[in-house]
XYZ file of C-alpha atoms in Angstrom:
664
model
C -20.526 -34.018 -29.353
C -20.335 -37.310 -31.273
C -20.373 -40.389 -29.010
C -18.641 -43.048 -31.085
C -18.519 -46.820 -30.975
C -15.560 -48.992 -31.946
C -14.674 -48.584 -35.626
C -16.764 -45.453 -36.135
C -15.327 -42.144 -37.292
C -16.316 -38.492 -37.164
C -15.121 -35.282 -38.774
C -13.226 -32.855 -36.538
C -12.516 -30.108 -39.081
C -14.121 -30.046 -42.508
C -12.224 -29.371 -45.723
C -11.674 -25.644 -46.022
C -11.954 -25.029 -42.279
C -8.819 -23.959 -40.471
C -7.963 -26.685 -37.942
C -7.304 -25.405 -34.449
C -5.427 -26.930 -31.530
C -7.235 -29.837 -29.869
C -6.630 -31.633 -26.598
C -7.010 -35.406 -26.478
C -7.939 -36.581 -22.981
C -7.481 -40.268 -22.129
C -9.075 -41.096 -18.790
C -9.649 -44.108 -16.541
C -10.237 -45.161 -12.965
C -8.101 -47.649 -11.029
C -10.494 -49.700 -8.870
C -7.865 -52.277 -7.882
C -4.969 -49.934 -7.171
C -2.678 -51.701 -9.679
C -1.047 -48.474 -10.857
C -1.411 -46.067 -13.720
C -0.985 -46.062 -17.499
C 1.091 -43.822 -19.760
C -0.018 -42.275 -23.028
C 2.033 -42.423 -26.190
C 1.615 -40.887 -29.639
C 2.908 -42.022 -33.026
C 3.019 -39.705 -36.049
C 2.727 -41.703 -39.255
C 3.446 -40.912 -42.862
C 1.494 -42.031 -45.935
C 3.029 -45.528 -45.610
C 1.627 -45.987 -42.084
C 5.102 -45.860 -40.477
C 6.963 -43.269 -38.447
C 9.486 -41.099 -40.279
C 12.071 -41.071 -37.481
C 12.763 -40.938 -33.759
C 10.866 -37.702 -33.144
C 7.613 -39.269 -34.366
C 7.309 -41.485 -31.274
C 6.263 -39.625 -28.118
C 6.055 -41.302 -24.709
C 6.727 -40.472 -21.046
C 10.470 -39.878 -21.567
C 10.104 -38.041 -24.885
C 7.036 -35.826 -24.354
C 7.200 -33.350 -27.257
C 8.010 -33.052 -30.946
C 10.870 -30.648 -31.773
C 8.408 -28.061 -33.132
C 5.995 -28.531 -30.156
C 3.135 -29.334 -32.527
C 2.393 -32.387 -30.347
C 2.948 -32.403 -26.580
C 2.181 -34.834 -23.797
C 0.830 -32.592 -21.032
C 0.891 -35.196 -18.274
C -1.629 -36.600 -15.825
C -4.030 -34.766 -13.559
C -6.250 -36.319 -10.887
C -9.982 -35.955 -11.486
C -12.939 -36.513 -9.225
C -13.161 -40.099 -10.446
C -9.650 -41.182 -11.414
C -6.904 -39.972 -13.752
C -6.854 -37.976 -16.980
C -3.785 -37.947 -19.250
C -3.697 -35.200 -21.869
C -2.178 -34.696 -25.320
C -2.074 -31.327 -27.104
C -2.232 -31.474 -30.909
C -1.743 -28.322 -32.975
C -3.129 -29.761 -36.188
C -2.342 -26.655 -38.238
C 1.332 -26.937 -37.268
C 1.738 -30.639 -38.091
C 4.076 -31.218 -41.065
C 2.300 -32.038 -44.314
C 4.037 -35.443 -44.368
C 2.150 -36.521 -41.229
C -1.040 -38.234 -42.360
C -2.091 -40.011 -39.188
C -1.744 -39.530 -35.421
C -2.095 -42.711 -33.337
C -3.289 -42.162 -29.746
C -2.263 -44.999 -27.442
C -1.366 -45.927 -23.856
C 0.617 -48.681 -22.157
C 0.893 -50.242 -18.709
C 3.912 -51.675 -16.919
C 5.026 -54.202 -14.297
C 2.602 -56.832 -15.587
C -0.546 -54.732 -15.157
C -3.293 -54.933 -17.789
C -5.954 -52.578 -19.095
C -8.625 -54.979 -17.921
C -7.718 -53.932 -14.360
C -8.666 -50.319 -15.147
C -12.255 -49.120 -15.444
C -14.093 -46.410 -17.388
C -11.532 -46.223 -20.199
C -12.473 -43.200 -22.264
C -11.052 -40.909 -24.928
C -12.378 -37.446 -25.697
C -11.175 -34.870 -28.231
C -11.714 -31.332 -26.923
C -11.713 -28.108 -28.915
C -10.005 -24.879 -27.860
C -12.891 -24.027 -25.554
C -12.675 -27.317 -23.692
C -15.873 -28.683 -25.246
C -15.852 -32.301 -26.421
C -15.969 -32.798 -30.201
C -16.010 -36.602 -30.037
C -15.872 -39.214 -27.288
C -15.216 -42.965 -27.272
C -15.813 -45.333 -24.338
C -13.921 -48.659 -24.311
C -15.878 -51.378 -22.464
C -13.980 -54.485 -23.573
C -10.393 -54.245 -22.313
C -8.912 -57.476 -20.989
C -5.363 -58.825 -20.775
C -3.884 -56.116 -22.992
C -0.813 -54.238 -21.720
C -0.951 -51.621 -24.488
C -3.953 -50.090 -26.188
C -4.639 -47.917 -29.240
C -7.564 -45.736 -28.194
C -8.033 -43.951 -31.501
C -6.422 -42.063 -34.353
C -6.716 -38.642 -35.945
C -6.045 -38.637 -39.688
C -6.177 -36.482 -42.807
C -8.740 -37.248 -45.481
C -8.392 -34.843 -48.360
C -8.320 -31.433 -46.718
C -10.312 -32.566 -43.680
C -9.241 -33.934 -40.274
C -11.139 -36.920 -38.899
C -11.105 -39.141 -35.826
C -11.514 -42.934 -35.803
C -12.374 -44.924 -32.666
C -9.959 -47.897 -32.756
C -9.995 -49.737 -29.396
C -7.293 -52.279 -30.356
C -5.198 -53.910 -27.636
C -1.754 -55.564 -27.524
C -0.617 -58.212 -25.059
C 2.997 -57.509 -26.042
C 3.040 -54.091 -24.397
C 4.648 -50.928 -25.696
C 7.124 -52.897 -27.781
C 4.423 -54.774 -29.673
C 2.416 -51.622 -30.304
C 5.408 -49.606 -31.500
C 6.716 -52.444 -33.650
C 3.603 -52.330 -35.809
C 4.499 -48.778 -36.811
C 8.189 -49.209 -37.610
C 9.831 -48.813 -34.198
C 12.122 -51.227 -32.372
C 11.704 -50.785 -28.611
C 14.406 -52.161 -26.322
C 12.557 -53.648 -23.324
C 15.067 -53.481 -20.476
C 13.787 -56.124 -18.092
C 14.738 -54.419 -14.851
C 13.462 -51.008 -15.944
C 10.304 -52.560 -17.298
C 9.529 -54.031 -13.909
C 10.069 -50.697 -12.189
C 8.087 -48.708 -14.730
C 8.163 -44.934 -15.148
C 5.839 -44.235 -12.236
C 7.810 -46.033 -9.543
C 11.211 -44.884 -10.747
C 11.107 -41.707 -12.861
C 13.750 -41.809 -15.574
C 16.831 -39.763 -14.900
C 17.782 -37.207 -17.555
C 20.511 -38.470 -19.851
C 23.789 -36.714 -20.331
C 24.570 -35.238 -23.759
C 25.547 -37.980 -26.125
C 24.643 -40.741 -23.688
C 21.789 -43.234 -23.998
C 18.495 -41.940 -22.656
C 17.263 -43.641 -19.493
C 13.864 -44.385 -20.908
C 12.549 -46.858 -18.360
C 10.309 -49.476 -19.879
C 10.509 -48.097 -23.395
C 13.904 -46.858 -24.612
C 13.743 -46.219 -28.342
C 16.558 -48.291 -29.760
C 16.076 -47.961 -33.507
C 13.545 -46.579 -35.959
C 12.751 -48.014 -39.343
C 12.535 -45.248 -41.914
C 10.206 -45.073 -44.912
C 10.576 -47.620 -47.621
C 11.221 -51.364 -47.570
C 12.673 -51.394 -44.063
C 9.528 -49.863 -42.663
C 7.349 -52.533 -44.170
C 9.009 -55.163 -42.060
C 8.401 -53.265 -38.798
C 10.568 -54.117 -35.826
C 12.073 -57.257 -37.394
C 13.341 -55.344 -40.430
C 14.858 -52.660 -38.218
C 16.714 -55.272 -36.173
C 18.013 -57.025 -39.299
C 19.386 -53.770 -40.728
C 22.165 -53.607 -38.133
C 22.954 -53.267 -34.442
C 20.562 -51.306 -32.268
C 21.546 -47.713 -31.646
C 20.676 -45.824 -28.488
C 18.610 -42.712 -29.035
C 18.761 -39.738 -26.714
C 15.115 -39.125 -25.823
C 15.303 -36.002 -23.670
C 17.376 -32.872 -23.264
C 19.635 -32.524 -20.297
C 17.518 -30.853 -17.643
C 18.383 -28.873 -14.561
C 16.626 -29.264 -11.220
C 17.410 -27.678 -7.880
C 20.085 -29.457 -5.804
C 18.605 -31.398 -2.908
C 21.295 -30.260 -0.451
C 20.644 -26.817 1.002
C 23.378 -24.202 0.995
C 25.202 -23.440 4.226
C 23.435 -20.835 6.345
C 25.767 -17.833 6.825
C 23.326 -15.729 8.844
C 24.686 -14.211 12.057
C 21.321 -14.422 13.816
C 18.191 -16.622 13.528
C 16.050 -13.535 12.925
C 17.787 -12.799 9.608
C 15.577 -13.580 6.612
C 16.998 -14.555 3.260
C 16.430 -11.985 0.522
C 13.817 -13.164 -1.947
C 13.110 -12.221 -5.533
C 9.348 -12.061 -4.921
C 8.749 -10.254 -1.650
C 5.610 -10.644 0.437
C 6.330 -7.462 2.379
C 3.889 -4.584 2.075
C 0.846 -6.714 1.278
C -1.740 -4.797 3.282
C -4.981 -6.204 1.875
C -6.419 -8.761 -0.523
C -6.210 -6.405 -3.503
C -2.466 -6.053 -2.947
C -2.152 -9.837 -2.777
C -4.117 -10.316 -5.999
C -2.016 -7.756 -7.881
C 1.285 -9.168 -6.593
C 0.298 -12.791 -7.253
C -0.971 -12.082 -10.774
C 2.098 -10.097 -11.793
C 4.462 -12.692 -10.317
C 2.755 -15.608 -12.064
C 2.566 -13.883 -15.438
C 6.197 -12.755 -15.262
C 7.445 -16.287 -14.529
C 5.267 -17.697 -17.335
C 6.855 -15.306 -19.831
C 10.416 -15.861 -18.581
C 10.480 -19.669 -18.119
C 9.383 -21.233 -21.438
C 8.734 -24.711 -20.028
C 6.482 -23.331 -17.290
C 4.667 -20.904 -19.571
C 4.002 -23.726 -22.014
C 2.690 -26.063 -19.285
C 0.183 -23.438 -18.147
C -0.985 -22.208 -21.560
C -1.278 -25.774 -22.904
C -3.987 -26.417 -20.287
C -6.177 -24.016 -22.253
C -5.372 -25.358 -25.738
C -3.119 -22.445 -26.621
C -0.702 -23.131 -29.490
C 2.987 -23.536 -28.772
C 4.723 -20.224 -29.383
C 6.166 -17.084 -27.849
C 4.383 -16.126 -24.621
C 3.915 -12.491 -23.619
C 2.017 -11.465 -20.512
C 0.531 -8.194 -19.286
C -0.905 -7.047 -15.955
C -3.865 -4.693 -15.337
C -4.928 -4.329 -18.971
C -7.939 -2.049 -19.523
C -10.830 -2.338 -21.982
C -13.881 -0.228 -22.749
C -17.072 -2.012 -21.763
C -20.436 -0.285 -22.266
C -20.098 3.103 -20.537
C -17.228 2.101 -18.278
C -13.739 0.608 -18.285
C -12.965 -2.908 -17.070
C -9.514 -4.111 -16.034
C -8.850 -7.841 -16.029
C -6.011 -8.745 -13.683
C -3.915 -9.934 -16.601
C -3.682 -10.849 -20.259
C -1.750 -13.713 -21.861
C -0.848 -13.651 -25.545
C 0.809 -16.472 -27.493
C 2.244 -15.785 -30.938
C 2.773 -18.538 -33.483
C 3.171 -18.304 -37.253
C 1.799 -14.768 -37.391
C -1.310 -15.611 -35.373
C -2.131 -14.446 -31.852
C -3.957 -16.436 -29.157
C -5.241 -14.322 -26.257
C -6.659 -15.058 -22.810
C -7.921 -12.622 -20.167
C -7.151 -13.544 -16.548
C -9.238 -12.812 -13.445
C -7.407 -13.604 -10.198
C -8.531 -14.070 -6.600
C -6.392 -14.869 -3.581
C -7.157 -15.878 0.004
C -10.820 -16.621 0.508
C -12.098 -14.061 -1.998
C -14.733 -15.575 -4.302
C -14.966 -14.977 -8.023
C -17.655 -12.436 -8.950
C -20.109 -13.385 -11.670
C -20.548 -9.839 -12.971
C -16.782 -9.360 -13.377
C -16.278 -12.639 -15.207
C -19.323 -11.953 -17.393
C -17.904 -8.566 -18.396
C -14.579 -10.165 -19.352
C -16.365 -12.795 -21.429
C -18.194 -10.009 -23.295
C -14.944 -8.096 -23.842
C -13.140 -11.229 -25.046
C -15.973 -11.996 -27.456
C -15.954 -8.447 -28.858
C -12.190 -8.492 -29.431
C -12.050 -12.022 -30.819
C -10.074 -13.439 -27.881
C -10.213 -17.159 -27.256
C -10.383 -17.673 -23.504
C -11.153 -16.166 -20.115
C -9.195 -17.817 -17.282
C -10.344 -17.567 -13.683
C -7.680 -18.244 -11.060
C -8.417 -18.707 -7.371
C -7.842 -21.043 -4.421
C -10.965 -22.996 -5.331
C -10.791 -26.216 -7.323
C -13.196 -26.814 -10.188
C -15.464 -29.841 -9.907
C -16.078 -31.830 -13.105
C -14.259 -29.164 -15.123
C -16.839 -26.464 -14.373
C -15.527 -23.062 -13.166
C -16.757 -22.133 -9.668
C -18.684 -19.105 -10.918
C -22.067 -18.759 -12.636
C -22.305 -16.742 -15.869
C -24.591 -16.516 -18.895
C -22.540 -18.406 -21.452
C -25.062 -17.630 -24.207
C -23.644 -14.116 -24.414
C -20.214 -15.360 -25.394
C -20.540 -18.806 -26.888
C -17.280 -18.638 -28.804
C -15.184 -17.714 -25.760
C -13.954 -20.510 -23.486
C -14.285 -20.024 -19.721
C -11.657 -22.083 -17.905
C -10.618 -22.275 -14.260
C -7.221 -22.799 -12.637
C -6.401 -23.283 -8.969
C -3.290 -21.945 -7.271
C -2.734 -25.555 -6.166
C -2.489 -26.608 -9.825
C -0.036 -23.766 -10.541
C 2.173 -24.866 -7.627
C 1.942 -28.510 -8.789
C 3.275 -27.708 -12.269
C 6.029 -25.452 -10.900
C 7.129 -28.073 -8.369
C 7.315 -30.839 -10.993
C 9.530 -28.730 -13.240
C 11.643 -27.325 -10.431
C 12.356 -30.536 -8.513
C 11.693 -33.485 -10.833
C 11.408 -32.889 -14.581
C 13.817 -29.966 -14.799
C 14.267 -27.015 -17.160
C 17.026 -26.235 -19.650
C 18.309 -23.024 -18.057
C 19.778 -23.170 -14.498
C 18.639 -19.596 -13.837
C 15.081 -20.628 -14.701
C 15.234 -23.437 -12.145
C 16.184 -20.886 -9.478
C 13.428 -18.540 -10.689
C 10.853 -21.321 -10.306
C 12.121 -22.056 -6.799
C 11.635 -18.397 -5.820
C 8.142 -18.497 -7.296
C 7.308 -21.628 -5.289
C 8.617 -19.998 -2.106
C 6.353 -17.031 -2.774
C 3.274 -19.215 -3.368
C 3.853 -21.101 -0.120
C 4.429 -18.072 2.059
C 1.569 -17.521 4.487
C 1.110 -13.909 3.288
C 0.799 -14.670 -0.444
C -2.823 -15.850 -0.296
C -2.059 -18.542 -2.910
C -2.339 -21.705 -0.850
C -5.051 -23.552 -2.763
C -8.227 -24.968 -1.228
C -8.175 -23.876 2.422
C -11.744 -23.891 3.744
C -14.395 -26.596 4.123
C -17.073 -23.932 3.803
C -19.862 -22.517 5.983
C -21.739 -25.855 5.954
C -18.926 -27.605 7.842
C -19.919 -26.670 11.404
C -23.620 -27.218 10.679
C -23.017 -30.743 9.368
C -20.574 -31.626 12.141
C -23.105 -30.552 14.772
C -25.929 -32.437 13.032
C -23.821 -35.617 13.024
C -23.091 -35.199 16.723
C -26.805 -34.728 17.459
C -27.915 -37.562 15.149
C -30.106 -35.269 13.030
C -28.238 -35.387 9.701
C -30.221 -36.944 6.852
C -29.214 -37.998 3.347
C -31.145 -35.211 1.619
C -29.374 -32.425 3.525
C -27.912 -29.899 1.056
C -25.293 -28.854 3.586
C -24.019 -32.433 3.610
C -23.683 -32.316 -0.193
C -21.575 -29.141 0.065
C -19.291 -30.805 2.621
C -18.923 -33.896 0.388
C -18.046 -31.683 -2.599
C -15.397 -29.904 -0.533
C -14.024 -33.241 0.666
C -13.634 -34.141 -3.017
C -11.797 -30.855 -3.623
C -9.540 -31.519 -0.647
C -8.760 -35.036 -1.921
C -7.898 -33.725 -5.368
C -5.650 -31.027 -3.913
C -3.950 -33.643 -1.752
C -3.242 -35.675 -4.906
C -1.778 -32.596 -6.610
C 0.472 -31.747 -3.669
C 1.743 -35.290 -3.166
C 2.235 -35.777 -6.898
C 4.354 -32.624 -7.063
C 6.430 -33.533 -4.026
C 6.978 -37.174 -5.020
C 7.308 -36.595 -8.764
C 4.759 -39.298 -9.630
C 1.069 -39.115 -10.630
C -1.110 -39.490 -7.528
C -4.819 -40.019 -8.173
C -8.011 -40.972 -6.322
C -9.178 -44.593 -6.464
C -12.876 -45.411 -6.843
C -14.243 -48.858 -6.104
C -17.402 -50.814 -6.842
C -20.516 -48.677 -7.185
C -18.513 -45.487 -6.747
C -17.301 -45.673 -10.346
C -20.268 -43.801 -11.723
C -21.502 -40.325 -12.622
C -20.264 -37.601 -10.245
C -23.751 -36.637 -9.066
C -24.614 -40.244 -8.196
C -21.243 -40.789 -6.538
C -21.701 -37.710 -4.340
C -25.235 -38.735 -3.464
C -23.915 -42.049 -2.151
C -21.165 -40.262 -0.248
C -23.803 -38.076 1.417
C -25.745 -41.202 2.399
C -22.606 -42.669 3.990
C -21.926 -39.417 5.821
C -25.483 -39.274 7.188
C -25.512 -42.946 8.193
C -22.065 -43.277 9.758
C -20.619 -39.784 10.038
C -17.644 -40.765 7.862
C -16.004 -39.507 4.677
C -13.584 -41.786 2.841
C -11.057 -41.451 0.019
C -8.391 -43.685 -1.477
C -5.168 -42.373 -3.015
C -3.159 -44.388 -5.547
C 0.527 -43.526 -5.039
C 2.874 -45.369 -7.445
C 5.613 -47.297 -5.712
C 3.660 -47.993 -2.520
C 2.355 -51.447 -1.514
C -1.249 -50.385 -2.142
C -3.638 -47.423 -2.087
C -3.687 -45.190 0.980
C -7.163 -45.142 2.522
C -8.030 -41.844 4.199
C -11.091 -41.781 6.464
C -12.424 -38.885 8.548
C -14.884 -39.817 11.304
C -16.857 -36.717 12.276
C -18.538 -38.536 15.161
C -15.353 -39.422 16.998
C -13.213 -36.550 15.705
C -10.547 -38.951 14.393
C -8.718 -39.367 11.089
C -7.280 -42.713 10.061
C -4.846 -43.541 7.271
C -4.605 -47.161 6.208
C -2.651 -49.340 3.784
C -2.645 -53.093 3.183
C 0.681 -54.873 2.735
C 0.990 -58.355 1.254
C 2.819 -60.722 3.613
C 6.191 -62.165 2.637
C 6.378 -65.837 1.664
C 7.538 -67.429 4.901
C 6.807 -70.891 6.243
C 5.850 -69.694 9.721
C 3.336 -67.010 10.641
C 5.695 -65.570 13.239
C 8.379 -65.120 10.579
C 5.941 -63.105 8.471
C 5.172 -60.862 11.440
C 8.872 -60.360 12.176
C 9.511 -59.542 8.494
C 6.999 -56.691 8.753
C 8.227 -55.405 12.133
C 11.801 -55.099 10.823
C 10.512 -52.521 8.356
C 8.672 -50.478 10.990
C 11.562 -49.573 13.294
C 10.842 -45.825 12.902
C 7.028 -46.090 12.798
C 4.895 -44.512 15.559
C 4.151 -46.767 18.529
C 0.404 -46.102 18.162
C 0.325 -47.701 14.686
C -2.391 -50.359 14.619
C -1.578 -53.612 12.785
C -4.108 -56.280 11.860
C -3.265 -59.682 10.429
C -5.463 -60.639 7.460
C -5.850 -64.375 7.091
C -6.361 -66.539 4.049
C -9.820 -67.504 5.308
C -10.945 -63.890 4.941
C -12.025 -63.484 8.533
C -10.707 -60.925 11.014
C -7.330 -61.804 12.435
C -5.440 -60.607 15.515
C -4.972 -56.850 15.859
C -2.457 -55.068 18.118
C -0.612 -51.770 18.471
C 2.983 -51.617 17.321
C 4.226 -50.806 20.839
C 2.914 -54.182 22.068
C 4.220 -56.098 19.050
C 7.725 -54.787 19.544
C 7.725 -56.562 22.886
C 5.815 -59.691 21.822
C 5.496 -60.267 18.011
C 3.552 -63.486 18.634
C 0.457 -61.458 19.594
C -0.254 -61.108 15.864
C -0.080 -64.842 15.108
C -3.603 -66.305 14.561
C -4.525 -68.729 17.332
C -6.266 -71.124 14.939
C -3.182 -71.586 12.756
C -4.586 -69.606 9.811
C -2.108 -68.369 7.223
C -1.382 -64.617 7.240
C -1.835 -63.358 3.689
C -1.506 -59.604 4.369
C -1.307 -56.931 7.047
C -3.508 -53.856 7.465
C -1.609 -50.881 8.898
C -3.644 -47.990 10.333
C -2.409 -44.755 11.901
C -5.052 -42.835 13.893
C -4.823 -39.116 14.660
C -6.940 -36.345 16.064
C -9.070 -34.320 13.655
C -9.042 -30.530 13.542
C -12.433 -29.095 14.365
C -12.259 -25.748 12.600
C -13.157 -25.606 8.916
C -9.951 -23.966 7.641
C -6.237 -24.663 7.341
C -5.112 -23.012 10.568
C -3.219 -25.038 13.168
C -6.434 -26.451 14.649
C -8.213 -26.721 11.310
C -9.530 -29.839 9.602
C -7.566 -29.304 6.378
C -4.278 -28.920 8.251
C -4.941 -32.104 10.210
C -5.590 -34.084 7.006
C -2.339 -32.869 5.436
C -0.404 -33.624 8.609
C -1.650 -37.169 9.117
C -1.127 -38.155 5.457
C 2.422 -36.754 5.443
C 3.252 -38.535 8.684
C 1.824 -41.821 7.409
C 3.838 -41.582 4.199
C 7.118 -40.569 5.806
C 7.076 -42.666 8.993
C 5.172 -45.785 7.929
C 4.616 -46.495 4.256
C 7.717 -45.309 2.424
C 9.946 -47.715 4.327
C 7.906 -50.777 3.355
C 9.270 -53.277 0.851
C 7.307 -55.503 -1.549
C 6.583 -59.041 -0.376
C 9.428 -61.415 -1.163
């Protein structure tokens, strides 16, 4: 891998080499909880300008018509957020000479408020070809991370690191695009108010960046945005197809008796053992991937497959040494006469992946010239590494990638309920698939067990014998990280916005160091802590599990409204908490920084003045905390720890936070 500095360049594919698909990953952490960023891509001709509307990709226009470039969306990582772009360089039109890789922020946020800005270009196996760290962001609201360009017959990457204080409009204007900055939509931003799909022939609801006019090649392009505006009135450009999502209102229930169960396309009946569950889950997933193009593309794009026709197969057999091996499935993608192939090994429930099986599939894939082996289970990969140990030296040219059932459900939920698909029947098909995944008998519920070290660590904390070097504590911390990431995936799918972990201060560091510090905190205080950045909320949600007291607390800070009297600020908050639980704890945070009054909501409903500081200090914010009991068992059963975390976060969101309004 080439680690580049600003202005440096490196060769991705030499002249004469056939360029393959690459994934560009832009990543960052959000230490202040100011919100996320959105990637954008500009395809430029020889004159350094876009050729037309389709050459500008952003959150409301995520793909070129030929799918040679696709914005794959955000995923939470162990340290923040990663936004991904798939580039099929071989499929790019010959007129495209340069691909600009950029990102923008909204609602007044700047890139200086983000940390660990990084770009990496990954090959088809997921290995980094080049990487570029950006240490000098400041007041910029848009940023060009880098560019991929043709030089002769070669493809190269240049580390740019150039910022714009004029936002998406200023960035796009330099490349021949006039962006209409709707003030109200710009304040909301795409994350807090996802753009609604536009009707055929109507202007696209593009949020903070609706493409209003594009300067074509020639003299008009040289003048950028000003020339485009002078050429005539702005024209609205439809930036997305009309999409279909499931209706929010449920159909009337015509059952004669509560015991009647609705007929389902994917039945969970007859699943007698884990092998039955694996076979049913694999076949169901692969069938939906082949039938629903948008879903199949979302899944295959994760593994750098080209855009094309997807065909899937279950229980394929291959000769291996003196025996026959049968991967659970095979995925093939056809594009321009070429075939991309991945073998799939599936596990459901608590079944672990087996090293010898995965190793055999890697050997088979290598012998047949296949590109990838995909492992699929309820486990979540940490730091991009599959949760199985193999000898990669025996199949260096085959990528080994891991996918969790939680990630599959996340992508299906986004398409089914938020982003939509073109065909109404496909929306229904995705809803049936989601129902299957969530059924208790499917075995596809994602991360569901804190592991065998859970009870040992919990007992050691109770007895005061846990120490920072305990390996069991490290395993519990790693599983807490998996649980946090799965929580982000689930909430992001349900809310339709990117939810990601927030890291602060010294936590923004290498994963091994971060986990070591988390183990030290667990040994010293018996607590594990995470922060979740949810767009549209007053601030990050702090989630803390105290293994000493057996309690879980969820917390958010809310800026106080501008009122002349402290009591008026308290009353402003209480009016928004009419449906909140009586046991909600509220603390007044004063301008002096010291601890202010703290009372339960049940007492404040009777006497709001209990929260007014006695020394006359100004209330600058409120800290809202909802405590709950913690499940003691390690799994997701009714009394399990994982179930209790899900329950308390959902209750906090629905009964406390989502009704809060920004300070006036």
